[in-house]
């Protein structure tokens, strides 16, 4: 399992008490060496930039691959892209997607529609909490932030878990009404084996797709 970024809740945290359970976000691609590692680490980095290390513990961000290279490091170009954004690529190890990952996830964000279909086919009532990243971006941008619970600094998780659960429910309710302009608009294409320029373009796509998602999760815009 990939080590978790600083300030983000980790699998070893005590989750036996319901109110202390983190909200688990799982990013899924194919090999878990390119797209999903980039998305996982950029997502964590964005959360820390908005919330700081002390306040982001309610949200846990992980990744896995439908044909995951178990124990493999991320691709060198993927690590370079993360460094470009100031995110930390260190210590990453690939994982194969398992039932337990889907069961524990509160939100699954996939690179493509095929990945989404594979996650949903695993069962575990995953349909209402599994989206492609770009699909979730589109739905989140249509949700009025005023309809979501406000973050609450007096709560142990800052109110982030309740807000995140409400966000996923609202996105699922919109899915049948707010369709993509074309199927390809919900895809993040695989840069495996491509030059660094293509990796950087994919990194930019992912970063732009994540920005409104992280804003909706935290109630805080990106810093200028």
Coordinates of C-alpha atoms in Angstrom, one line a residue:
X1 CA 0.0 0.0 0.0
X2 CA 1.3 3.4 -0.9
X3 CA 2.3 5.6 2.0
X4 CA 0.0 8.5 2.7
X5 CA 0.9 12.1 2.4
X6 CA 1.5 14.2 5.5
X7 CA -1.6 15.6 7.1
X8 CA -3.9 13.1 5.4
X9 CA -5.5 10.4 7.4
X10 CA -3.9 7.0 7.0
X11 CA -5.1 3.4 7.0
X12 CA -3.6 2.8 10.4
X13 CA -5.7 5.5 12.1
X14 CA -8.2 4.3 14.6
X15 CA -11.5 4.1 12.7
X16 CA -13.4 2.0 15.3
X17 CA -15.4 5.0 16.4
X18 CA -17.8 6.1 13.7
X19 CA -17.3 9.8 14.0
X20 CA -13.5 9.3 13.6
X21 CA -13.8 7.4 10.4
X22 CA -12.2 9.3 7.5
X23 CA -13.9 9.8 4.1
X24 CA -12.0 7.6 1.7
X25 CA -11.4 8.7 -1.9
X26 CA -10.0 6.0 -4.3
X27 CA -8.5 6.9 -7.6
X28 CA -8.5 4.1 -10.2
X29 CA -6.7 3.6 -13.5
X30 CA -5.2 0.6 -15.2
X31 CA -1.6 -0.1 -14.0
X32 CA -1.6 2.3 -11.0
X33 CA 1.7 3.6 -12.2
X34 CA 0.7 6.7 -14.3
X35 CA -2.7 8.4 -14.1
X36 CA -4.0 7.3 -10.7
X37 CA -0.7 8.0 -8.9
X38 CA -0.6 11.5 -10.4
X39 CA -4.2 12.0 -9.4
X40 CA -3.8 10.6 -5.9
X41 CA -0.7 12.8 -5.1
X42 CA -2.1 15.9 -6.7
X43 CA -5.3 15.5 -4.8
X44 CA -3.5 15.2 -1.5
X45 CA -1.3 18.1 -2.3
X46 CA -4.3 20.3 -3.1
X47 CA -6.0 19.3 0.1
X48 CA -2.9 20.3 2.1
X49 CA -2.6 23.6 0.3
X50 CA -6.2 24.5 1.2
X51 CA -6.5 23.0 4.7
X52 CA -3.0 22.7 6.1
X53 CA -1.6 19.5 7.5
X54 CA -3.6 19.7 10.8
X55 CA -7.0 20.0 9.2
X56 CA -7.0 17.5 6.4
X57 CA -7.2 14.3 8.4
X58 CA -10.9 13.7 7.6
X59 CA -10.1 12.9 4.0
X60 CA -8.0 9.9 3.0
X61 CA -6.8 9.7 -0.6
X62 CA -5.5 6.4 -2.2
X63 CA -5.3 4.8 -5.6
X64 CA -5.2 1.3 -7.2
X65 CA -5.3 -0.2 -10.7
X66 CA -7.6 -2.6 -12.4
X67 CA -4.5 -4.4 -13.7
X68 CA -2.3 -2.8 -11.0
X69 CA 1.4 -3.5 -11.0
X70 CA 1.5 -4.6 -7.3
X71 CA 4.5 -3.0 -5.6
X72 CA 5.8 -1.2 -8.7
X73 CA 7.0 2.4 -8.5
X74 CA 5.2 5.0 -10.5
X75 CA 6.5 5.8 -13.9
X76 CA 9.4 8.3 -14.0
X77 CA 7.5 10.8 -16.1
X78 CA 4.6 10.6 -13.7
X79 CA 6.9 11.5 -10.8
X80 CA 8.3 14.4 -12.8
X81 CA 4.8 15.8 -13.4
X82 CA 4.2 15.6 -9.7
X83 CA 7.4 17.5 -8.9
X84 CA 6.4 20.1 -11.5
X85 CA 3.3 20.9 -9.3
X86 CA 5.2 20.7 -6.0
X87 CA 3.6 17.4 -5.0
X88 CA 5.6 14.6 -3.5
X89 CA 6.0 11.4 -5.6
X90 CA 8.2 9.7 -2.9
X91 CA 7.5 6.2 -1.6
X92 CA 4.7 5.3 -4.0
X93 CA 4.0 1.6 -4.6
X94 CA 1.4 0.4 -7.1
X95 CA -1.6 -1.7 -6.0
X96 CA -4.0 -4.0 -7.7
X97 CA -7.6 -3.1 -7.2
X98 CA -9.2 -5.4 -4.7
X99 CA -12.8 -5.8 -3.3
X100 CA -11.7 -4.4 0.0
X101 CA -10.6 -1.1 -1.6
X102 CA -14.0 -0.7 -3.2
X103 CA -15.9 -1.7 0.0
X104 CA -14.0 0.9 2.1
X105 CA -14.2 3.7 -0.5
X106 CA -16.7 6.5 0.0
X107 CA -15.9 7.9 -3.4
X108 CA -14.3 6.2 -6.4
X109 CA -12.9 8.4 -9.2
X110 CA -11.7 6.6 -12.3
X111 CA -9.7 7.7 -15.3
X112 CA -12.1 6.3 -17.8
X113 CA -15.6 5.0 -18.3
X114 CA -14.2 1.4 -18.7
X115 CA -12.6 1.7 -15.3
X116 CA -15.8 3.0 -13.8
X117 CA -17.7 0.0 -15.3
X118 CA -15.1 -2.4 -13.9
X119 CA -15.4 -0.9 -10.4
X120 CA -19.2 -1.1 -10.5
X121 CA -19.1 -4.7 -11.8
X122 CA -17.3 -5.7 -8.6
X123 CA -20.6 -5.0 -6.7
X124 CA -20.5 -3.7 -3.2
X125 CA -23.2 -1.1 -4.1
X126 CA -20.5 1.0 -5.8
X127 CA -22.7 2.5 -8.5
X128 CA -23.8 5.6 -6.6
X129 CA -20.3 6.5 -5.4
X130 CA -18.2 5.7 -8.6
X131 CA -17.6 8.3 -11.3
X132 CA -15.0 9.1 -13.8
X133 CA -12.9 12.1 -12.5
X134 CA -14.1 14.4 -15.3
X135 CA -17.7 13.3 -14.8
X136 CA -17.5 14.1 -11.1
X137 CA -15.9 17.4 -12.0
X138 CA -18.8 18.3 -14.3
X139 CA -21.4 17.3 -11.7
X140 CA -19.7 19.1 -8.8
X141 CA -19.6 22.3 -10.7
X142 CA -23.3 22.2 -11.1
X143 CA -24.0 21.8 -7.3
X144 CA -24.8 25.0 -5.3
X145 CA -22.2 25.1 -2.5
X146 CA -24.8 26.6 -0.2
X147 CA -26.7 23.3 -0.3
X148 CA -23.7 21.5 1.3
X149 CA -22.9 21.4 5.0
X150 CA -20.5 24.1 6.1
X151 CA -17.1 23.0 7.4
X152 CA -17.0 23.0 11.1
X153 CA -13.6 23.6 12.8
X154 CA -15.1 22.5 16.1
X155 CA -15.5 18.9 14.9
X156 CA -12.6 16.5 14.9
X157 CA -12.7 16.1 11.1
X158 CA -13.5 19.8 10.6
X159 CA -16.9 18.8 9.2
X160 CA -15.3 17.5 6.1
X161 CA -16.7 14.0 6.2
X162 CA -20.3 15.1 6.4
X163 CA -19.7 17.7 3.6
X164 CA -18.0 15.1 1.4
X165 CA -20.8 12.5 1.9
X166 CA -23.4 15.2 1.0
X167 CA -21.4 16.1 -2.1
X168 CA -21.3 12.5 -3.4
X169 CA -25.1 12.2 -2.8
X170 CA -25.8 15.4 -4.7
X171 CA -23.5 14.4 -7.6
X172 CA -25.2 11.0 -7.9
X173 CA -28.6 12.6 -8.0
X174 CA -27.5 14.9 -10.9
X175 CA -25.9 12.1 -13.0
X176 CA -28.9 11.3 -15.1
X177 CA -29.8 14.9 -15.7
X178 CA -26.4 16.5 -16.5
X179 CA -24.9 14.4 -19.3
X180 CA -21.5 14.8 -21.0
X181 CA -21.4 16.6 -24.3
X182 CA -19.7 13.5 -25.7
X183 CA -18.3 10.3 -24.2
X184 CA -14.7 11.2 -24.7
X185 CA -15.1 14.3 -22.5
X186 CA -15.2 12.0 -19.4
X187 CA -11.9 10.3 -20.3
X188 CA -8.4 10.8 -19.1
X189 CA -6.2 9.0 -21.7
X190 CA -3.3 6.8 -20.8
X191 CA 0.1 8.3 -21.1
X192 CA 2.0 5.1 -20.5
X193 CA 5.0 4.9 -22.8
X194 CA 4.5 8.5 -24.1
X195 CA 7.0 11.3 -23.9
X196 CA 7.2 13.7 -21.0
X197 CA 5.3 16.3 -23.0
X198 CA 2.2 14.1 -23.1
X199 CA 2.5 13.2 -19.5
X200 CA 2.6 16.9 -18.7
X201 CA -0.6 17.5 -20.7
X202 CA -2.3 14.7 -18.9
X203 CA -1.1 16.1 -15.6
X204 CA -2.6 19.5 -16.5
X205 CA -5.9 17.8 -17.4
X206 CA -6.0 16.0 -14.0
X207 CA -5.0 19.1 -12.1
X208 CA -7.7 21.2 -13.7
X209 CA -10.3 18.4 -13.1
X210 CA -9.4 18.2 -9.5
X211 CA -9.5 21.9 -8.7
X212 CA -13.3 22.3 -8.4
X213 CA -13.6 18.9 -6.7
X214 CA -11.2 19.9 -3.9
X215 CA -12.9 23.3 -3.6
X216 CA -16.3 21.5 -3.2
X217 CA -14.9 19.0 -0.7
X218 CA -13.3 21.7 1.5
X219 CA -15.4 24.8 0.9
X220 CA -12.1 26.6 0.1
X221 CA -10.9 27.9 -3.3
X222 CA -7.3 27.4 -4.4
X223 CA -4.9 30.0 -3.2
X224 CA -4.0 32.6 -5.7

